[in-house]
Every structure is written in structure tokens, then in C-alpha cells.
Short mmCIF file of C-alpha atoms in Angstrom, two decimals:
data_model
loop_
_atom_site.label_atom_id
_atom_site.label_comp_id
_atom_site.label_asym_id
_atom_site.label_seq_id
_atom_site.Cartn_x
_atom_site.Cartn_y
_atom_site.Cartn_z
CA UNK A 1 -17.09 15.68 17.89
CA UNK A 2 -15.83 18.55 19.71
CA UNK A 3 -13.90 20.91 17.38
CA UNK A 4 -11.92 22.98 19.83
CA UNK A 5 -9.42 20.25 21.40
CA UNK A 6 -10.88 20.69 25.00
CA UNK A 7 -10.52 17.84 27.16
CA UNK A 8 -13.62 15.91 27.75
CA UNK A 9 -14.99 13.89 30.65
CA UNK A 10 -14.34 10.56 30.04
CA UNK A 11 -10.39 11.07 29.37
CA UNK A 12 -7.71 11.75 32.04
CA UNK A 13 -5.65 13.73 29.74
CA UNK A 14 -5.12 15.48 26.77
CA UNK A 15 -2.70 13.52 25.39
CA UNK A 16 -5.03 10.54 26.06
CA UNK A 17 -7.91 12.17 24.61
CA UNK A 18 -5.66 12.65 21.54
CA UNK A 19 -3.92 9.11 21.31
CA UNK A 20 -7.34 7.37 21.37
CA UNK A 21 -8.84 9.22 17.91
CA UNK A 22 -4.67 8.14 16.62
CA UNK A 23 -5.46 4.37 18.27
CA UNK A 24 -9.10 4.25 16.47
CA UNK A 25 -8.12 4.97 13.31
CA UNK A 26 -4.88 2.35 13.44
CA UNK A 27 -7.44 -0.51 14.38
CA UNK A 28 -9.74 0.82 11.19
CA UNK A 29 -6.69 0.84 9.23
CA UNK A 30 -5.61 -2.84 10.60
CA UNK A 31 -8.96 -3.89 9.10
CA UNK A 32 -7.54 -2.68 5.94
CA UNK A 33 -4.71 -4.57 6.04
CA UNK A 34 -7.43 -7.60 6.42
CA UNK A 35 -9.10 -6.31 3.08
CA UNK A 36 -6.34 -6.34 0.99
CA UNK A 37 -4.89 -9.88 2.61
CA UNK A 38 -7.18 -11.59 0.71
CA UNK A 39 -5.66 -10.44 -2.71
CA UNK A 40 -1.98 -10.60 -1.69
CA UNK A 41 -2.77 -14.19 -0.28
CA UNK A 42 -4.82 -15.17 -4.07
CA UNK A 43 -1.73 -13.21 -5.35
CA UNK A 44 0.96 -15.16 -3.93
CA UNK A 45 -1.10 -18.85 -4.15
CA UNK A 46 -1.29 -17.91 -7.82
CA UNK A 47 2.43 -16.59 -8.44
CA UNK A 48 3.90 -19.74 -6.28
CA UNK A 49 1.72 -21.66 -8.63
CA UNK A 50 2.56 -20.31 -12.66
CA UNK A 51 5.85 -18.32 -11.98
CA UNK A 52 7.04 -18.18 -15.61
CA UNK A 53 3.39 -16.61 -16.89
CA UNK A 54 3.28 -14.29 -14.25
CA UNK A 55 6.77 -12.85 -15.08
CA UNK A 56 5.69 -12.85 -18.66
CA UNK A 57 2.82 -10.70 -18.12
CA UNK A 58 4.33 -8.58 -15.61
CA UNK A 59 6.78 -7.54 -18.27
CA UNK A 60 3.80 -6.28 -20.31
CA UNK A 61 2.65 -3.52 -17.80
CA UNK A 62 4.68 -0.18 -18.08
CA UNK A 63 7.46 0.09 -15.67
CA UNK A 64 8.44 3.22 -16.52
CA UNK A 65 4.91 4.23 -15.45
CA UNK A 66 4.77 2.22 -11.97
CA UNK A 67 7.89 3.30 -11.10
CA UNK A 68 6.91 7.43 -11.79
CA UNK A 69 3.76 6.62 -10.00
CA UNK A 70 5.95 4.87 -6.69
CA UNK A 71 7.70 8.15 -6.65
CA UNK A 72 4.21 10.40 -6.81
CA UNK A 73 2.70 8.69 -3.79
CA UNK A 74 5.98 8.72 -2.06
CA UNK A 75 6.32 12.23 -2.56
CA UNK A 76 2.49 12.58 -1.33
CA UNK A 77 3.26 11.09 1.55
CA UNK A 78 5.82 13.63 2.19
CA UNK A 79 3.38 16.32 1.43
CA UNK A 80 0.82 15.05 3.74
CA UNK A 81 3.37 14.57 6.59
CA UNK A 82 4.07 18.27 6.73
CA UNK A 83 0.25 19.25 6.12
CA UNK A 84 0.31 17.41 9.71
CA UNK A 85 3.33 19.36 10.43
CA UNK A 86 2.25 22.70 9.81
CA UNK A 87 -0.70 21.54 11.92
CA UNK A 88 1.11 21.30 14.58
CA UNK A 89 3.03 24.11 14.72
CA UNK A 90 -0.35 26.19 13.63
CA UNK A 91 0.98 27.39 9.73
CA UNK A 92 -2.51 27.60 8.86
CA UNK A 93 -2.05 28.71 5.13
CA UNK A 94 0.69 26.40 4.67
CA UNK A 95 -1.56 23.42 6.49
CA UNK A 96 -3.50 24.55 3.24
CA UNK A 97 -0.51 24.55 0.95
CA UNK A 98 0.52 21.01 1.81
CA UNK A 99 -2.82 19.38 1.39
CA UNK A 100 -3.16 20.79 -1.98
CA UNK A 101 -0.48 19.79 -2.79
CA UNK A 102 -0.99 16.20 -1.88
CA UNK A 103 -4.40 16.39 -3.50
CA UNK A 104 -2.26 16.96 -6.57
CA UNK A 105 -0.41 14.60 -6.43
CA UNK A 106 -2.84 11.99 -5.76
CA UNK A 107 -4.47 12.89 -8.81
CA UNK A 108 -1.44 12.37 -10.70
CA UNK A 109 -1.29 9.09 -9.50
CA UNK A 110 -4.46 8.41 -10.48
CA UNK A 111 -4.23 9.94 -13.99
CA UNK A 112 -1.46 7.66 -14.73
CA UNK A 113 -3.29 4.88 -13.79
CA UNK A 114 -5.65 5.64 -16.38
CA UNK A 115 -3.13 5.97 -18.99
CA UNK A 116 -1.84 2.32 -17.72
CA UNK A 117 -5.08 0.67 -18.28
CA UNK A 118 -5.63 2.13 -21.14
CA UNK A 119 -2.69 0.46 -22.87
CA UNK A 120 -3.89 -2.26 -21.29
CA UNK A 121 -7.12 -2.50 -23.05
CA UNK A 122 -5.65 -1.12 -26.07
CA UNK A 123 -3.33 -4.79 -25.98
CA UNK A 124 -6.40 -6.86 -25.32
CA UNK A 125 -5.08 -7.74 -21.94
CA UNK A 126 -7.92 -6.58 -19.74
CA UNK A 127 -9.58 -10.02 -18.87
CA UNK A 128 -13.40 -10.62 -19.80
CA UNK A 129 -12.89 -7.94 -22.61
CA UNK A 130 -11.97 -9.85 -25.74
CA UNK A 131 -8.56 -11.16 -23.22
CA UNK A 132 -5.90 -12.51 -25.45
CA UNK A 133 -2.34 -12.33 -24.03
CA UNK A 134 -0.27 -14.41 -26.82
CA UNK A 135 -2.25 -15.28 -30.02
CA UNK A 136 -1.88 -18.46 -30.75
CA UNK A 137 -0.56 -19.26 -27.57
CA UNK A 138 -1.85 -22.52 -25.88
CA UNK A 139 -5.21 -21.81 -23.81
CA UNK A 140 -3.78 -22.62 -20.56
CA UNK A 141 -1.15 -19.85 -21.48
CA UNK A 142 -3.69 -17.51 -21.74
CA UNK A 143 -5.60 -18.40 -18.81
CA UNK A 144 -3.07 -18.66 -16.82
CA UNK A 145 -1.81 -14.76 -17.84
CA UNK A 146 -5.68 -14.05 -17.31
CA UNK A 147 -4.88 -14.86 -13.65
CA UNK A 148 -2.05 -11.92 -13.23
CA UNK A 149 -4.08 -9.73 -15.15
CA UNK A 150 -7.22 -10.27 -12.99
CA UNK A 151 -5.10 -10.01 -9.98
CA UNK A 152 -3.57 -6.64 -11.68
CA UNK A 153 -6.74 -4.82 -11.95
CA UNK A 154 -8.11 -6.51 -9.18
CA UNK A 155 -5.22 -5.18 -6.59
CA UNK A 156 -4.61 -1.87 -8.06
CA UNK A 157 -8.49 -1.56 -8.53
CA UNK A 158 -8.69 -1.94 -5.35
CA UNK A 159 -5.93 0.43 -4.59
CA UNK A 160 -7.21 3.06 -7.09
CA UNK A 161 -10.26 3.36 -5.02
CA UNK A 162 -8.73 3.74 -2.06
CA UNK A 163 -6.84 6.41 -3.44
CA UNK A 164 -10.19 7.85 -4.61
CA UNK A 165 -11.63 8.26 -1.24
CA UNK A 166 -8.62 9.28 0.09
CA UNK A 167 -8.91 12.40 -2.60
CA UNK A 168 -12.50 13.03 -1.20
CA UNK A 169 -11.09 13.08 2.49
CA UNK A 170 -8.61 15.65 1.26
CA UNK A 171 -11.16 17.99 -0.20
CA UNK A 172 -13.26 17.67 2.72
CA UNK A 173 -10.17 18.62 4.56
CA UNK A 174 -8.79 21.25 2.55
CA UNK A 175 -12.21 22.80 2.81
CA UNK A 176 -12.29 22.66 6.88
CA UNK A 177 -8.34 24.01 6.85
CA UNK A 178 -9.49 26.98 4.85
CA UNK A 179 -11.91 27.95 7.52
CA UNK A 180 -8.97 27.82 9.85
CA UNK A 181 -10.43 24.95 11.95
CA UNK A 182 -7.09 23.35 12.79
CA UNK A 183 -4.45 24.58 15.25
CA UNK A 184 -1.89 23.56 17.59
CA UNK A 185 -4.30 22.41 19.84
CA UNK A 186 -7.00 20.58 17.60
CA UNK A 187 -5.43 18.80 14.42
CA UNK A 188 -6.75 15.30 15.14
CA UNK A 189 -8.60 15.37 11.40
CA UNK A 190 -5.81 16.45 9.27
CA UNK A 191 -3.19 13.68 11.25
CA UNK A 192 -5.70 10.73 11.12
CA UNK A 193 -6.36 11.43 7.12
CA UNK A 194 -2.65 11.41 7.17
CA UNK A 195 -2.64 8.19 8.59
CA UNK A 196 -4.67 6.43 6.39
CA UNK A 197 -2.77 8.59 3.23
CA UNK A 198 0.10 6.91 4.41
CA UNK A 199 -1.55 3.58 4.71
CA UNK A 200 -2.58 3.44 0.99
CA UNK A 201 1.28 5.01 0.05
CA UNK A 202 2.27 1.74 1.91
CA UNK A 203 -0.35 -0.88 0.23
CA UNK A 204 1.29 0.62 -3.20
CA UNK A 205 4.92 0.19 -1.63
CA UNK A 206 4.57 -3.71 -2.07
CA UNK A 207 1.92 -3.77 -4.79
CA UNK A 208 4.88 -2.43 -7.29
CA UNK A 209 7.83 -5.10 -7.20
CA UNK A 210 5.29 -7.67 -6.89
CA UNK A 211 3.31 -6.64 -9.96
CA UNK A 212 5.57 -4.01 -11.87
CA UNK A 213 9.63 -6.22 -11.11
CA UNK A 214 8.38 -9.85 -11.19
CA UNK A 215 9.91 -10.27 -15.11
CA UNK A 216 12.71 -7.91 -14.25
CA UNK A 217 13.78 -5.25 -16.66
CA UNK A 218 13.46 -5.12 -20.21
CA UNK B 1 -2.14 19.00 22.47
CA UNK B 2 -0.21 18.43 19.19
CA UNK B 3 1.65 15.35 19.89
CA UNK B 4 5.37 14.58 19.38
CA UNK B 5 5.98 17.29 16.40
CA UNK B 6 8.56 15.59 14.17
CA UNK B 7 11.84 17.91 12.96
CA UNK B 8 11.72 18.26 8.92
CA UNK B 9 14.61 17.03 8.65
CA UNK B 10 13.19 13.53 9.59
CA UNK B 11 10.78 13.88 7.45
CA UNK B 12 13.26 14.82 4.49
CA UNK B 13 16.06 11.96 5.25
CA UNK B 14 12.69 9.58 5.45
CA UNK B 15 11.79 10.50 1.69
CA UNK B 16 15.04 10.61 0.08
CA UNK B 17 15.72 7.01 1.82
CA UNK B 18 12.36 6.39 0.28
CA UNK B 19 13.24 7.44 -3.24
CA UNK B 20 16.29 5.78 -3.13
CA UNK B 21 15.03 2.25 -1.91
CA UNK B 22 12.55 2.78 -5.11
CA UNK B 23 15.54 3.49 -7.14
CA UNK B 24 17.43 0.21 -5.25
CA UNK B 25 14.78 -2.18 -6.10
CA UNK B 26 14.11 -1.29 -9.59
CA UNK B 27 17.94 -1.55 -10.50
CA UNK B 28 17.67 -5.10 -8.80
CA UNK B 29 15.22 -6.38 -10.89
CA UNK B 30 17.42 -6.00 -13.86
CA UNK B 31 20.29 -8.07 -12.06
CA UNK B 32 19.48 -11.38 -12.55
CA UNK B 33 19.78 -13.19 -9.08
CA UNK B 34 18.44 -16.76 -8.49
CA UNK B 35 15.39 -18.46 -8.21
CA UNK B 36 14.02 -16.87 -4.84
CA UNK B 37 16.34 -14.22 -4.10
CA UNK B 38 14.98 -11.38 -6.54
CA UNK B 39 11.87 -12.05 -4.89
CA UNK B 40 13.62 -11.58 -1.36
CA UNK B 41 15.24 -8.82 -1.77
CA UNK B 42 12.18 -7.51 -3.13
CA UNK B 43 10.24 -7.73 -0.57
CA UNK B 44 13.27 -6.94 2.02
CA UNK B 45 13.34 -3.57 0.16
CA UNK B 46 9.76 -3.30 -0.11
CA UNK B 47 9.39 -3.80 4.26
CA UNK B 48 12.26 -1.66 5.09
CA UNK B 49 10.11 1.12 3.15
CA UNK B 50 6.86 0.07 4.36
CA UNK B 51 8.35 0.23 8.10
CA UNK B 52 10.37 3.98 7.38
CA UNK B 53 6.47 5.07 6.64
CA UNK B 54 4.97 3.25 9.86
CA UNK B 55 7.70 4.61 12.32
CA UNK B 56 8.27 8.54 10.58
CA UNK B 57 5.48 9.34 8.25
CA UNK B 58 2.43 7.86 10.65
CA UNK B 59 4.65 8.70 13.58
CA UNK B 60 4.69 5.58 15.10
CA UNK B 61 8.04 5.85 16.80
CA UNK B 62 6.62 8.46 18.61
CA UNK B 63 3.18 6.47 19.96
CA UNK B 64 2.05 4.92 22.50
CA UNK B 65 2.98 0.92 23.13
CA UNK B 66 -1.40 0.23 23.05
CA UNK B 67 -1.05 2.15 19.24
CA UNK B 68 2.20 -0.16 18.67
CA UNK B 69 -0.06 -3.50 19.24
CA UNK B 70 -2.80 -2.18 16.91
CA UNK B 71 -0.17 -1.52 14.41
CA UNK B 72 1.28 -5.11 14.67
CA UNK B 73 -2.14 -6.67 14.83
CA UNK B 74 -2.94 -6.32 11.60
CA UNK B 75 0.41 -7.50 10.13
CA UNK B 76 0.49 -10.42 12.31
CA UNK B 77 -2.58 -11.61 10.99
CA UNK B 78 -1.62 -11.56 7.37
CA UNK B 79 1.60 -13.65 8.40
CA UNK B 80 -0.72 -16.18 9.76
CA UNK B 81 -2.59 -16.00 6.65
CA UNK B 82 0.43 -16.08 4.80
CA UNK B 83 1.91 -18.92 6.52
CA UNK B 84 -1.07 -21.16 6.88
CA UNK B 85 -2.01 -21.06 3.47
CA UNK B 86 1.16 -21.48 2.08
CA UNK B 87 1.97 -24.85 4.07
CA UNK B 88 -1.32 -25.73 2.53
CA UNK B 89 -0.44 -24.95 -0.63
CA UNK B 90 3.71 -25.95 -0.93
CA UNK B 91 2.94 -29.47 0.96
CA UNK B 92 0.16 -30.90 -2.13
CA UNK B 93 1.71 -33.63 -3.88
CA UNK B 94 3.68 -34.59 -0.63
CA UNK B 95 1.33 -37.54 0.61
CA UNK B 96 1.02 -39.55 -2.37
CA UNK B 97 -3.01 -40.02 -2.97
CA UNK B 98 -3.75 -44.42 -3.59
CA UNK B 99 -6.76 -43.45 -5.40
CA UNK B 100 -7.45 -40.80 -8.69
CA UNK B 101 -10.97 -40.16 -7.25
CA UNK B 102 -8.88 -39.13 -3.92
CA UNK B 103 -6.40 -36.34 -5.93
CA UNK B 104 -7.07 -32.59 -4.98
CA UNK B 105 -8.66 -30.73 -8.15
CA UNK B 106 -6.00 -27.93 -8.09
CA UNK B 107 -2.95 -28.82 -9.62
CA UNK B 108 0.20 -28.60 -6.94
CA UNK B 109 2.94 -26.41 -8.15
CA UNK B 110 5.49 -28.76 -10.00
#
């Protein structure tokens, strides 16, 4: 598309032309919000349905960890929010800066992720992988924790690979920012990867108190 | 044409409400409210920092009424989702079946 912000034919105005690429993305993004329906939906049939095992096994994941991570993405999504800023007001190295610095970030997020399943699978609480949530426990017990845990990977699965993609759009546009490709007049890249940045912040917004607080604290 | 460019200070007083709403609904977990209510306020906590992101961070206070309706779209449908489902789901056992062949397979919530 063009790369210089110059109105084309088919718009009126430039502020059209610039709310439509905004308006695209929002409809791809409430698509999104379709995807991961299906998984809050399964979540909240299967929470409504075995409250006390799903409070047990949320008090198995590592709060201390989901609630560092809630503050990492939050603090991305400040980050990107001023990449969009300096955007706008044409700080190209600081457009730079900020995207990094998300980037970062992001990949903090993600490394702790790593360290949470791996506790997980250290505990034998990764489902189809030798699953067993309370020896000796009854086996509806441990099916029924099978459920949250299923639904644990399964939703922040989900999310992690969001968040993965989201890391590629960064590099992608930390490498066009470098070139000094965005300005005043043309940052329509940088604020619609912001958008959906802020979209997956916001997916991880409910995903903690509904996976990480269910048990309360311990 | 840059759009609405939003002070830092927004953008500032948006994350520090967002860290503390974090900080608000991890202490409430560890207050031990009834039945439903941790669950509300929860999720209460969890919308009011969904919707700070919506309107500052994705500058939606700032758009267009058109981008407003895409932005609701989405969320309306997972009410309906929500909604329907769950009236599915919290009404089994209500109608009392005549017949064992006649009982739905998944077991209602007690």
C-alpha cells in the first residue's frame, strides 16, 4: 500500500483514508474476540460445572508468576502506546526506542511462561503427559482437574501464540522504523500493530483472575 | 494525518490505574467473599481494565462512532454466546425427565 500517507482516490479525506486501515483492523481483531470465545465459553461451562476442582488446581499454578507477567504486558502496552506516540509526533529514534522496548518485554512474558509450564510438567500436571493431579485421588478428581489444566494450556497456548506473532510484527516493524519509514504523516503500521498489541494485553487482562485468583491466595 | 495524538500524561494515569487494578484484584482474592462475589468483582476489575485499554491505549475515545460499532460487535457477540449457553447449561435438571433413556448425558451442575 502506499507508503507516503498521500491521499488516494477512492477516499474523501485524509482522516478517512486513515480511520478505514484503524476500522479494518478492529473488525480483524473482533474476529479474535470470536476465536478465543470458544475457550472462555468451554471455560466457564466447565468452571460453573466442578467449581471446587477448578479452585484446587488453580491454586497449583504460580501466582507470583501470573501476576509479574500481568504487570509485563501491562507495561508493554504502555511501551507500545508511545511507540505510536512518538509516531505521531515524528521521534523517529525514539519510535525505535519504544518498540524495542516492547519487543522486550514481550519476550519476558513469554520466557516466564516457559518457566510456568515447566513446573507444570515437572508436577505431572500437563494433561496427556503421565497427568496425575492428586495421587490417589478418586479418578473423577483427576479428570475433572485434567479439565482446568487442558483449559490452562489450552487458553494461554493460545495466548502465547498470539503473543508470538505479535513479536514477529514487532521485528518486522522495528526493522521498517529503522529505515525511517514512519512520520507524522504515515504511521498507520506502527498504530494498527499497536492495536492488536493491545488486544492480546487485553485477552491476558481476563485470562489471569480467571485462571491465576479462582482458589484465592495461598 | 496522525490522528488525535494522546497527551502522556493519559497514557501514564492509564498504566498506573492499570497496575493498581492488578494490585486490587490480587489482594481480593485473598479476602474471602461469598459464593459469587469473588468471581464478580473479578471480573468487574478485570472489564474496568479491559475498557481503560479500549478507550486510551487503542484510542478508542478518540474514534470514529463506525470504529465504536466494530469495537462493540465483537463483545456483543460473546455476551450472546455467553448468555445462550449458559441458560442452556444452568436450566438442566429443571424439567424433570419421566424416562432414564430421556436424561441428558452431561451431568447438570448440582
Amino acid at each position: 500500500m502506499h507508503r507516503t500517507g498521500e491521499l488516494y482516490g477512492q477516499y474523501r479525506t485524509l482522516e478517512q483514508q486513515r480511520e478505514t486501515a484503524s476500522l479494518g483492523m478492529w473488525i480483524f481483531l473482533s474476529t479474535e474476540v470470536l476465536f478465543f470465545a470458544g475457550l472462555f465459553m468451554t471455560y466457564t461451562l466447565y468452571r460453573s460445572t466442578y467449581p471446587d476442582i477448578f479452585a484446587e488446581a488453580s491454586k497449583s499454578i504460580n501466582l507470583t508468576l501470573g501476576a509479574v507477567n500481568t504487570v509485563v504486558l501491562i507495561s508493554s502496552s504502555l511501551t507500545m502506546a508511545m511507540g505510536v506516540w512518538a509516531a505521531q509526533v515524528g521521534k523517529r529514534k525514539l519510535i525505535v526506542l519504544f518498540l524495542i522496548a516492547t519487543l522486550v518485554l514481550g519476550s519476558v512474558f513469554l520466557g516466564i511462561k516457559a518457566v510456568e509450564y515447566h513446573e507444570k510438567f515437572v508436577e505431572h500436571h500437563v494433561p496427556g503427559l503421565d497427568f496425575n493431579f492428586e495421587p490417589g485421588a478418586d479418578t473423577g478428581t483427576n479428570a475433572h482437574a485434567q479439565l482446568f489444566f487442558s483449559l490452562y494450556f489450552g487458553m494461554t497456548g493460545l495466548h502465547a501464540l498470539h503473543m508470538i506473532i505479535g513479536a514477529g510484527l514487532l521485528i518486522w516493524l522495528i526493522k521498517e522504523a529503522m529505515r525511517g519509514r514512519f512520520s507524522p504523516t504515515y504511521n498507520t503500521p506502527v498504530e494498527n500493530v499497536g492495536l492488536y498489541w493491545h488486544f492480546v494485553d487485553i485477552v491476558w487482562i481476563f485470562l489471569f483472575p480467571l485462571l491465576y485468583l479462582i482458589g484465592g491466595i495461598h | 494525518m496522525s490522528g488525535h495524538i494522546v497527551p502522556l500524561k493519559v497514557y501514564y494515569t492509564v498504566f498506573a490505574l492499570l497496575i493498581g487494578l492488578t494490585g486490587l484484584t490480587t489482594w481480593v482474592a485473598s479476602v474471602n467473599l461469598d459464593a459469587p462475589w469473588n468471581t464478580v468483582v473479578a471480573l468487574a476489575i478485570a472489564v474496568c481494565k479491559a475498557t481503560l485499554v479500549i478507550l486510551f491505549f487503542m484510542h478508542v475515545k478518540y474514534s470514529s462512532n463506525l470504529t465504536r460499532i466494530a469495537v462493540v460487535a465483537g463483545f456483543f457477540w460473546l455476551a450472546i454466546l455467553l448468555t445462550f449457553t449458559l441458560s442452556d447449561i444452568l436450566t438442566r435438571g429443571w424439567i424433570h425427565e419421566s424416562s432414564a433413556w430421556q436424561t441428558s448425558s452431561l451431568e447438570s451442575p448440582r
